[in-house]
Amino acid sequence: MTTTESRQAGRKPAQIVDMSWDPITRIIGNLGIYTKIDFANREVVECHSTSSLFRGYSVFMKGKDPRDAGFITSRICGICGDNHTTCSNYAQQMAYGVKPPKLAEHITNLGEAAEYIFDHTIFQDNLVFVDFCEAMVKATNPSVLARAERTDAPRGDVHGYRTIADIMKAFNPFEGEVYKEALKVSRITREMFCLMEGRHVHPSTLYPGGVGTMPQPNTFTDYLSRLMHVIDFIKKAVAMNDDVFDFFYEALPGYEEVGKRRIMLGCWGAFQNPDVVDYRYATMNEWGRAMYVTPGIVVDGKLVTNNLIDINLGLRIMLGSSFYEDWVNEDPFVTHDPLGNPVDMRHPWNQTTVPVPQKRDFEGNYSWVMSPRWYHPETGEHLALDTGGGPLARLWSTALSGLVDTPYVKATGGGIRITLPKGEKLPETTLEWRIPKWSNTLERDRARPYFIAYAAAMALQFLEEAMGMLKSGDTKVYENFEVPDESIGCGFHEAVRGVLSHHLVIRDKKIANYHPYPPTPWNASPRDIYGTPGPYEDAVQGQPIFEENGPDDFKGVDIMRTVRSFDPCLPCGVHMYMGKGKTLTTVHSPTYGANHG
């Protein structure tokens, strides 16, 4: 009997309480999670994900000089702005027909690798792990903490902590050793980023056609010295994560059901291969498959496609329960792609954004987020893909494709093998991420430190190749281009938290239409026109509740773990509403020491 089946047997009369967390504030928008929780049967019976903020970038981009697109779209987000700049440049390079020099690609890859390491570290260790720290577990699951105090950490020889509770204590905000060390790592990795892209988080040296970074020997050696300084922290982080998440499965049987949804993962690929990429649409499948993170759509554990052209043509933007007018009766901007394939009216190239503000109604429209879906040509399904928080989809797609084979990273078909060199204390280490049984909360979180290791390993390769080019005298980092009168382009990349695409239409040398699709619309989308819930909603709805508290002092930690496992930008505060008019407001101080004397 499965865990789900055992939950259905012997059900008690429902005790439903309305609970919501709104806003879970995010840089890219204001996220609210509205639930109905059955406390008698300890499960979430309904969930709606809302966004209360309209941004409108696709509206005011029209008429702009397309060369400014990277600088403008960088401001979409105060966290992953460089991912937007990079993706915008990819789209522009296709539209302009320009290929940057190889060294420029290495510099861009190095900047993005530093961003992945920086952002994943600060999110995992300073935000996600607050939900797994000693203080939180004591407040929500004291019996679990008692067990953690009696449980030896299997990988203590790597990370140095004797028990699982010792690791949890190191996660405590402001005071825990890991929490504080992660802040130091974030400073070092941000310096790595700035060496390549000039400014964090809105790059000053990334342009269509190349980069403005001066390729000098110390540019790369300074980056390398910082990378080697954090390499042991990365090894320890993987070991700590594995110990904690394995423990949760053992201490709370059935915890695999928390945040679990059907495996429907999307990855658009990252780290261009300078020897293959030319940004032409006609060859997009070839250079897409040559990326050092392989694009792909994984459904029910199987790879549906890793062809970027197929991925692009399958994109559908649906309104569903969102606050916009439909555009399907308007004239299309693009009827066919450069290969002659028909382009759907709901493709981002053809989207028109017309906001319609209105009162939130969970029986009708309730969010400013649209509902991106991917049309499966074989089944006719409009799939509500998620990103697995970014790393889970990237690792899963790359593993199944089996194309990445480098000195430091190898896709094995069933997983990813990552080799990190000897650090200041720890020896050379080979890590192996294996495809899990589930797409759930713990596996999304587990994948994150493994992808930090992946990014660090690939950075070593990019450094070696860049320094080799520098020694040979190949220092060109920019290629001139002309903006055409009319053109289209699309860029595919991975923001830290998942799939990112930019879709550009140029007419009369100006932007006629521009639509960026970052991971948040995919993950936070509301129900679509078919009634299909978005990934947040789907993952939370139906999940069991393991928190030991009742309705009066309920903190919702299992729900928050699920939402945060998707990495929905940075949480800086949570307001919790409970039925019958009771409101709890929790304010988190961003400054260390504010509450300490």
XYZ file of C-alpha atoms in Angstrom:
597
model
C 0.000 0.000 0.000
C 1.386 3.419 -0.950
C 1.551 6.330 1.445
C -1.233 8.086 -0.470
C -3.471 5.020 -0.296
C -2.848 4.638 3.431
C -3.861 8.282 3.925
C -7.169 7.674 2.134
C -8.022 4.696 4.346
C -9.721 5.499 7.623
C -10.322 9.183 6.971
C -11.888 11.306 9.693
C -14.634 13.933 9.262
C -12.966 16.994 7.776
C -11.958 19.980 9.912
C -11.363 22.677 7.281
C -9.598 25.935 8.136
C -8.834 28.704 5.601
C -5.231 29.838 5.860
C -3.167 32.125 3.682
C 0.287 33.603 3.517
C 0.076 36.912 1.677
C 2.272 38.507 0.738
C 5.239 36.236 0.594
C 7.028 39.201 -0.901
C 9.247 38.700 -3.924
C 11.359 41.070 -5.989
C 9.576 40.002 -9.173
C 6.089 40.366 -7.661
C 3.979 39.812 -4.578
C 3.201 36.147 -4.063
C 0.257 34.969 -1.991
C -0.578 31.368 -1.122
C -4.218 30.736 -0.141
C -5.113 27.328 1.236
C -7.805 25.251 2.844
C -6.332 22.828 5.367
C -8.068 19.760 6.767
C -6.584 19.485 10.264
C -8.510 16.299 11.049
C -6.775 14.442 8.213
C -3.610 16.594 8.253
C -3.575 17.659 4.598
C -3.982 20.657 2.308
C -7.192 20.226 0.350
C -7.040 23.362 -1.809
C -4.431 25.908 -2.872
C -4.413 29.061 -4.989
C -1.275 30.993 -5.928
C -1.743 34.720 -6.519
C 0.348 37.679 -7.575
C -0.840 41.186 -6.721
C 1.662 43.165 -8.815
C 1.603 44.067 -12.524
C 4.987 44.991 -14.037
C 4.287 45.636 -17.719
C 7.735 45.254 -19.291
C 6.204 43.818 -22.447
C 4.145 47.015 -22.756
C 6.814 49.707 -22.415
C 9.480 47.792 -24.373
C 7.591 48.557 -27.579
C 9.203 51.247 -29.709
C 12.557 51.068 -27.919
C 15.900 50.581 -29.632
C 16.390 46.783 -29.487
C 20.035 47.251 -28.460
C 18.777 48.605 -25.121
C 16.728 45.484 -24.389
C 19.370 43.808 -22.216
C 19.845 46.845 -20.008
C 16.096 47.392 -19.625
C 15.099 43.780 -18.987
C 17.872 43.415 -16.433
C 15.664 45.534 -14.177
C 12.882 42.964 -14.287
C 14.532 41.418 -11.267
C 16.867 42.646 -8.552
C 18.201 39.144 -8.053
C 18.761 37.482 -11.430
C 19.053 40.586 -13.612
C 22.209 39.262 -15.264
C 20.305 36.181 -16.438
C 17.864 38.502 -18.211
C 20.665 40.501 -19.803
C 22.358 37.330 -21.020
C 19.120 35.892 -22.397
C 18.194 39.176 -24.068
C 21.597 39.270 -25.744
C 21.062 35.728 -27.013
C 17.743 36.813 -28.581
C 19.280 39.946 -30.075
C 22.238 38.043 -31.508
C 19.813 35.786 -33.351
C 17.887 38.791 -34.651
C 21.054 40.647 -35.717
C 22.841 37.609 -37.133
C 25.972 38.176 -35.014
C 28.166 35.632 -33.247
C 30.326 36.907 -30.356
C 33.994 35.853 -30.222
C 34.729 32.660 -28.294
C 36.469 34.432 -25.437
C 33.378 36.563 -24.894
C 31.306 33.395 -24.516
C 33.731 32.060 -21.898
C 33.521 35.334 -19.966
C 29.719 35.262 -20.063
C 29.697 31.627 -18.938
C 32.046 32.446 -16.058
C 29.823 35.305 -14.942
C 26.730 33.108 -15.037
C 28.520 30.295 -13.173
C 29.434 32.731 -10.393
C 25.819 33.904 -10.257
C 24.521 30.344 -9.886
C 26.981 29.657 -7.048
C 26.214 32.967 -5.329
C 22.441 32.893 -5.584
C 21.905 29.208 -4.830
C 24.181 29.426 -1.794
C 22.529 32.467 -0.248
C 19.057 31.117 -0.959
C 19.688 27.598 0.305
C 21.729 28.409 3.387
C 20.260 31.749 4.443
C 16.592 31.310 3.447
C 15.557 27.708 2.721
C 17.390 26.294 5.713
C 15.660 28.637 8.116
C 12.753 26.200 7.620
C 15.019 23.265 8.563
C 17.039 24.896 11.343
C 17.050 23.911 14.997
C 14.811 26.793 16.074
C 12.158 26.089 13.430
C 12.120 22.328 13.899
C 11.865 22.817 17.674
C 8.835 25.066 17.146
C 7.063 22.838 14.615
C 8.283 19.256 15.146
C 9.912 18.900 18.571
C 9.834 15.101 18.331
C 11.862 15.307 15.109
C 14.457 17.512 16.793
C 14.717 15.043 19.677
C 15.402 12.280 17.175
C 17.930 14.462 15.337
C 19.834 14.909 18.590
C 20.197 11.118 18.821
C 21.068 10.571 15.134
C 24.677 10.575 13.973
C 25.388 12.454 10.746
C 26.596 9.825 8.227
C 28.848 12.290 6.379
C 30.306 13.952 9.444
C 33.827 13.185 8.242
C 33.213 15.649 5.385
C 31.250 18.483 6.983
C 32.459 18.110 10.576
C 29.117 17.901 12.451
C 28.480 14.910 14.722
C 24.670 14.750 14.747
C 21.825 15.891 12.506
C 20.811 18.317 15.257
C 24.284 19.844 15.142
C 23.743 20.597 11.441
C 20.327 22.076 12.194
C 21.886 24.297 14.852
C 24.433 25.501 12.291
C 21.479 26.564 10.105
C 20.045 28.901 12.783
C 19.720 32.422 11.321
C 22.282 35.053 12.317
C 24.019 32.750 14.813
C 24.586 29.383 13.092
C 28.042 28.601 11.697
C 26.770 27.587 8.241
C 24.456 30.594 8.062
C 27.352 32.986 8.725
C 29.822 31.158 6.484
C 27.331 31.247 3.608
C 27.194 35.033 3.876
C 30.975 35.158 3.471
C 30.747 32.826 0.473
C 28.114 35.102 -1.078
C 30.537 38.035 -0.866
C 33.350 36.073 -2.508
C 31.179 34.703 -5.297
C 29.714 38.131 -5.986
C 33.284 39.377 -6.446
C 33.803 36.538 -8.941
C 30.734 37.699 -10.816
C 31.857 41.328 -10.940
C 35.231 40.343 -12.378
C 33.377 39.060 -15.449
C 30.212 41.154 -15.768
C 31.260 44.380 -14.094
C 28.363 44.973 -11.711
C 25.995 42.828 -9.717
C 23.168 42.301 -10.419
C 22.692 44.552 -13.455
C 25.755 43.865 -15.660
C 27.686 46.779 -17.089
C 29.861 44.797 -19.511
C 27.454 42.464 -21.351
C 26.299 43.553 -24.801
C 24.869 41.900 -27.891
C 27.902 40.919 -29.939
C 30.235 40.339 -26.999
C 31.447 41.819 -23.730
C 33.299 44.894 -22.498
C 35.363 42.968 -19.953
C 39.103 43.456 -20.512
C 40.645 39.947 -20.773
C 43.827 40.242 -18.722
C 45.643 37.394 -16.910
C 44.640 38.657 -13.461
C 40.978 38.766 -14.561
C 40.965 34.986 -14.611
C 43.487 34.261 -11.838
C 41.567 36.506 -9.424
C 38.409 34.571 -10.284
C 40.205 31.229 -9.847
C 41.676 32.120 -6.456
C 38.236 33.012 -5.144
C 36.670 29.882 -6.602
C 39.271 27.677 -4.916
C 38.638 29.480 -1.628
C 34.983 28.287 -1.612
C 35.459 24.851 -3.171
C 35.577 23.039 0.196
C 32.445 24.842 1.399
C 30.647 23.482 -1.672
C 31.741 19.915 -0.898
C 30.581 20.260 2.704
C 27.261 21.769 1.636
C 26.416 18.749 -0.516
C 27.224 16.393 2.382
C 25.148 18.395 4.893
C 22.175 18.591 2.544
C 22.229 14.861 1.881
C 22.401 14.096 5.609
C 19.505 16.396 6.527
C 17.188 15.379 3.687
C 17.866 11.662 4.117
C 17.092 12.121 7.809
C 13.720 13.763 7.072
C 12.673 10.809 4.933
C 13.592 8.445 7.786
C 12.187 10.512 10.673
C 8.875 11.332 8.961
C 7.661 8.356 6.882
C 5.589 9.679 4.015
C 7.452 12.991 3.773
C 8.127 12.226 0.111
C 4.509 13.305 -0.469
C 5.255 16.875 0.635
C 5.417 19.058 -2.462
C 5.197 16.041 -4.744
C 3.707 16.470 -8.196
C 3.752 14.640 -11.498
C 7.213 14.853 -13.040
C 6.858 17.645 -15.623
C 10.149 19.495 -15.760
C 11.411 22.103 -18.213
C 15.004 23.227 -18.787
C 16.046 25.650 -21.546
C 19.806 25.026 -21.276
C 22.776 27.062 -20.058
C 26.495 27.629 -20.688
C 26.914 28.016 -24.455
C 29.608 25.983 -26.181
C 31.715 28.608 -28.021
C 32.866 26.039 -30.589
C 29.312 25.274 -31.721
C 26.936 28.161 -31.013
C 26.260 30.615 -33.834
C 22.802 31.858 -32.693
C 21.150 31.042 -36.008
C 17.604 29.743 -35.640
C 18.240 27.125 -38.319
C 20.969 25.524 -36.211
C 19.369 26.125 -32.804
C 18.869 22.416 -32.189
C 22.569 21.699 -32.782
C 23.971 24.452 -30.600
C 21.261 23.910 -28.006
C 22.268 20.279 -27.588
C 25.904 21.408 -27.339
C 25.209 23.561 -24.265
C 26.979 22.430 -21.099
C 23.554 22.215 -19.425
C 21.331 20.343 -21.857
C 17.850 21.732 -22.574
C 14.974 19.322 -22.315
C 11.421 18.540 -21.292
C 11.045 15.620 -18.909
C 7.577 14.106 -18.458
C 6.916 11.164 -16.143
C 10.659 10.659 -15.839
C 11.268 10.351 -19.584
C 12.937 12.849 -21.932
C 10.307 14.107 -24.397
C 12.678 16.351 -26.379
C 15.914 18.293 -26.109
C 15.352 20.129 -29.393
C 15.171 23.881 -28.745
C 13.211 24.468 -31.949
C 10.519 22.032 -30.794
C 10.606 23.569 -27.319
C 10.168 27.049 -28.793
C 7.279 26.100 -31.072
C 5.460 24.340 -28.219
C 5.277 27.433 -26.005
C 1.724 28.590 -25.258
C 0.759 31.562 -23.099
C -2.712 31.105 -21.660
C -4.764 33.543 -19.662
C -6.816 31.215 -17.527
C -7.426 32.888 -14.171
C -5.299 35.984 -14.827
C -6.199 39.666 -15.159
C -5.736 40.269 -18.918
C -7.640 40.583 -22.165
C -7.118 37.877 -24.756
C -5.264 38.663 -27.991
C -6.103 35.680 -30.189
C -8.341 37.721 -32.497
C -5.626 40.274 -33.280
C -3.220 40.141 -36.224
C -0.174 37.979 -35.456
C 3.323 39.441 -35.345
C 4.864 36.174 -36.518
C 3.004 33.570 -38.597
C 5.966 31.264 -39.315
C 9.404 30.729 -37.823
C 12.547 31.121 -39.995
C 12.242 27.456 -41.049
C 8.669 27.872 -42.243
C 7.000 26.179 -39.260
C 3.667 27.746 -38.230
C 3.765 29.805 -35.025
C 0.750 29.582 -32.730
C -1.163 32.727 -31.826
C -0.500 31.974 -28.156
C 3.257 31.895 -28.684
C 5.173 34.729 -26.931
C 6.139 36.191 -30.324
C 2.424 36.944 -30.858
C 1.373 37.925 -27.366
C -0.170 41.308 -26.626
C -0.411 42.377 -22.996
C -3.592 44.270 -22.088
C -4.069 44.405 -18.294
C -7.582 44.366 -16.840
C -7.453 45.229 -13.108
C -10.239 43.602 -11.133
C -11.154 42.163 -7.766
C -9.545 38.833 -6.942
C -11.986 35.956 -7.296
C -10.884 32.370 -6.742
C -13.882 31.205 -8.765
C -12.739 33.399 -11.655
C -9.612 35.528 -12.095
C -7.200 35.923 -9.211
C -3.631 36.618 -10.366
C -1.459 38.919 -12.464
C 0.589 35.894 -13.531
C -0.393 34.332 -16.843
C -0.268 30.576 -17.405
C 2.640 29.475 -19.622
C 2.204 25.923 -20.860
C 4.030 23.627 -23.280
C 1.949 21.882 -25.921
C 2.832 18.187 -26.167
C 2.394 17.364 -29.879
C 1.926 13.642 -29.262
C -0.607 13.731 -26.429
C -2.268 17.096 -27.080
C -1.711 18.092 -23.432
C -0.902 21.626 -22.386
C 1.685 20.806 -19.748
C 2.096 22.941 -16.640
C 5.847 22.465 -16.569
C 7.838 23.458 -13.524
C 11.533 24.121 -13.117
C 12.191 22.067 -10.008
C 13.540 25.263 -8.501
C 16.018 25.358 -11.406
C 18.597 22.724 -10.455
C 16.273 19.698 -10.431
C 15.159 20.261 -14.032
C 18.690 21.134 -15.184
C 20.256 18.051 -13.649
C 17.430 15.723 -14.724
C 17.399 16.920 -18.344
C 21.185 16.862 -18.634
C 21.415 13.406 -17.070
C 18.816 11.832 -19.378
C 20.311 13.422 -22.511
C 23.759 12.053 -21.687
C 25.483 14.642 -23.890
C 27.655 16.549 -21.416
C 31.065 14.896 -21.132
C 33.821 17.166 -19.825
C 36.870 16.644 -17.583
C 34.855 17.902 -14.604
C 31.203 17.042 -15.354
C 29.759 13.943 -16.999
C 26.124 13.020 -17.666
C 25.715 9.292 -17.120
C 22.111 8.735 -18.220
C 21.043 7.996 -14.657
C 22.713 10.967 -13.021
C 25.519 13.524 -13.084
C 29.104 12.916 -11.967
C 30.917 16.059 -10.757
C 34.616 16.203 -9.884
C 35.973 19.032 -7.761
C 39.732 19.449 -7.200
C 41.602 19.445 -3.905
C 40.767 22.471 -1.797
C 42.363 24.074 1.233
C 41.504 21.094 3.467
C 39.416 18.511 1.632
C 40.858 16.227 -1.081
C 39.735 15.950 -4.684
C 36.116 14.832 -4.506
C 33.771 13.206 -6.990
C 30.093 13.841 -6.283
C 27.247 12.014 -7.969
C 23.695 13.277 -8.223
C 21.290 10.474 -9.130
C 17.856 10.882 -10.684
C 15.409 10.627 -7.759
C 12.125 8.754 -7.479
C 10.113 11.923 -7.020
C 9.795 15.542 -7.999
C 9.069 16.864 -4.528
C 10.128 19.423 -1.943
C 13.193 17.641 -0.595
C 14.538 16.670 -4.032
C 14.186 20.231 -5.331
C 16.195 21.401 -2.342
C 18.702 18.550 -2.583
C 19.461 19.341 -6.231
C 20.502 22.914 -5.384
C 23.916 22.235 -3.741
C 24.678 19.652 -6.423
C 24.158 22.289 -9.083
C 26.380 24.689 -7.153
C 29.074 22.009 -7.479
C 28.168 21.607 -11.176
C 28.582 25.345 -11.827
C 31.887 25.441 -9.940
C 33.207 22.465 -11.913
C 32.223 23.977 -15.265
C 33.803 27.285 -14.236
C 37.130 25.464 -13.926
C 36.835 24.327 -17.531
C 35.833 27.787 -18.778
C 38.819 29.265 -16.927
C 41.253 26.804 -18.451
C 39.982 27.477 -21.975
C 39.877 31.257 -21.496
C 43.406 31.396 -20.098
C 44.599 29.205 -22.964
C 43.146 31.656 -25.481
C 44.727 34.577 -23.644
C 48.137 32.931 -23.732
C 47.804 32.346 -27.485
C 47.022 36.026 -28.047
C 43.352 35.526 -28.903
C 41.843 38.420 -26.943
C 38.938 39.542 -29.155
C 35.728 39.934 -27.133
C 33.366 41.890 -29.404
C 31.896 41.635 -32.909
C 30.202 44.540 -34.699
C 26.709 44.226 -36.170
C 23.925 46.210 -37.794
C 20.348 46.270 -36.535
C 18.135 44.977 -39.382
C 14.953 46.710 -40.481
C 12.903 43.625 -39.647
C 13.805 40.466 -37.803
C 12.818 38.079 -35.039
C 14.872 36.379 -32.370
C 14.535 34.159 -29.342
C 16.934 33.541 -26.497
C 16.916 30.471 -24.262
C 18.789 30.402 -20.976
C 18.431 29.294 -17.365
C 17.797 31.916 -14.716
C 18.970 30.750 -11.310
C 15.526 29.394 -10.483
C 14.779 27.913 -13.898
C 13.691 28.403 -17.487
C 14.136 31.830 -19.059
C 13.277 32.842 -22.615
C 13.144 36.206 -24.395
C 11.162 36.663 -27.609
C 11.867 39.672 -29.833
C 10.187 41.122 -32.935
C 11.892 44.033 -34.750
C 10.172 46.314 -37.271
C 11.651 49.549 -38.662
C 14.716 48.920 -36.476
C 12.554 49.250 -33.335
C 11.039 46.745 -30.942
C 7.571 45.852 -32.217
C 6.989 43.121 -29.638
C 9.046 41.784 -26.755
C 8.125 39.143 -24.196
C 10.419 37.743 -21.514
C 9.308 34.558 -19.785
C 11.248 33.881 -16.576
C 10.656 30.892 -14.265
C 8.192 32.617 -11.931
C 5.286 32.686 -14.438
C 5.812 28.973 -15.068
C 5.954 28.022 -11.386
C 3.504 30.570 -9.963
C 0.884 30.392 -12.704
C -2.784 30.171 -11.712
C -5.277 27.690 -13.111
C -5.376 27.797 -16.907
C -8.380 27.682 -19.274
C -8.570 23.914 -18.781
C -8.660 24.263 -14.997
C -5.144 22.875 -14.621
C -3.469 24.330 -11.520
C -0.027 25.906 -11.700
C 2.981 24.146 -10.126
C 2.874 25.927 -6.741
C -0.828 25.168 -6.483
C -0.413 21.586 -7.658
C 2.528 20.858 -5.350
C 0.855 22.270 -2.224
C -2.672 21.040 -2.912
C -3.090 17.513 -1.576
C 0.160 17.425 0.351
C 0.156 16.037 3.901
C 0.883 18.170 6.940
C 3.545 16.885 9.334
C 3.784 19.933 11.557
C 2.769 18.977 15.102
C 1.020 22.274 15.872
C -2.743 22.700 15.672
C -4.751 25.483 13.998
C -4.192 28.040 16.769
C -0.376 28.004 16.623
C 0.109 26.597 13.122
C 3.147 27.957 11.269
C 2.651 26.198 7.940
C 6.258 25.054 7.730
C 5.530 22.147 5.370
C 3.724 24.492 2.980
C 6.478 27.094 3.171
C 9.112 24.408 2.526
C 7.246 23.408 -0.610
C 6.838 26.941 -1.963
C 10.439 27.855 -1.181
C 11.742 24.655 -2.767
C 10.875 26.282 -6.109
C 13.099 29.265 -5.178
C 10.490 31.980 -5.864
C 13.000 34.826 -5.561
C 13.930 36.110 -2.085
C 11.439 36.024 0.793
C 11.782 39.015 3.122
C 8.550 38.777 5.068
C 5.445 36.662 5.565
C 1.991 37.766 6.666
C -0.222 34.866 7.642
C -4.023 35.044 7.724
C -6.080 32.418 9.512
C -9.847 31.967 9.183
C -12.303 33.835 11.419
C -10.433 37.090 11.083
C -7.242 36.257 12.951
C -4.137 37.750 11.377
C -0.545 36.954 12.334
C 2.241 39.170 11.056
C 5.828 37.979 11.215
C 8.569 40.485 10.415
C 12.117 39.322 9.722
C 14.906 41.799 10.452
C 17.443 41.940 7.605
C 20.196 43.298 9.833
C 22.271 41.086 12.099
C 22.222 42.291 15.670
C 18.928 44.176 15.450
C 17.384 41.860 18.017
C 20.547 41.079 19.954
C 21.046 43.609 22.724
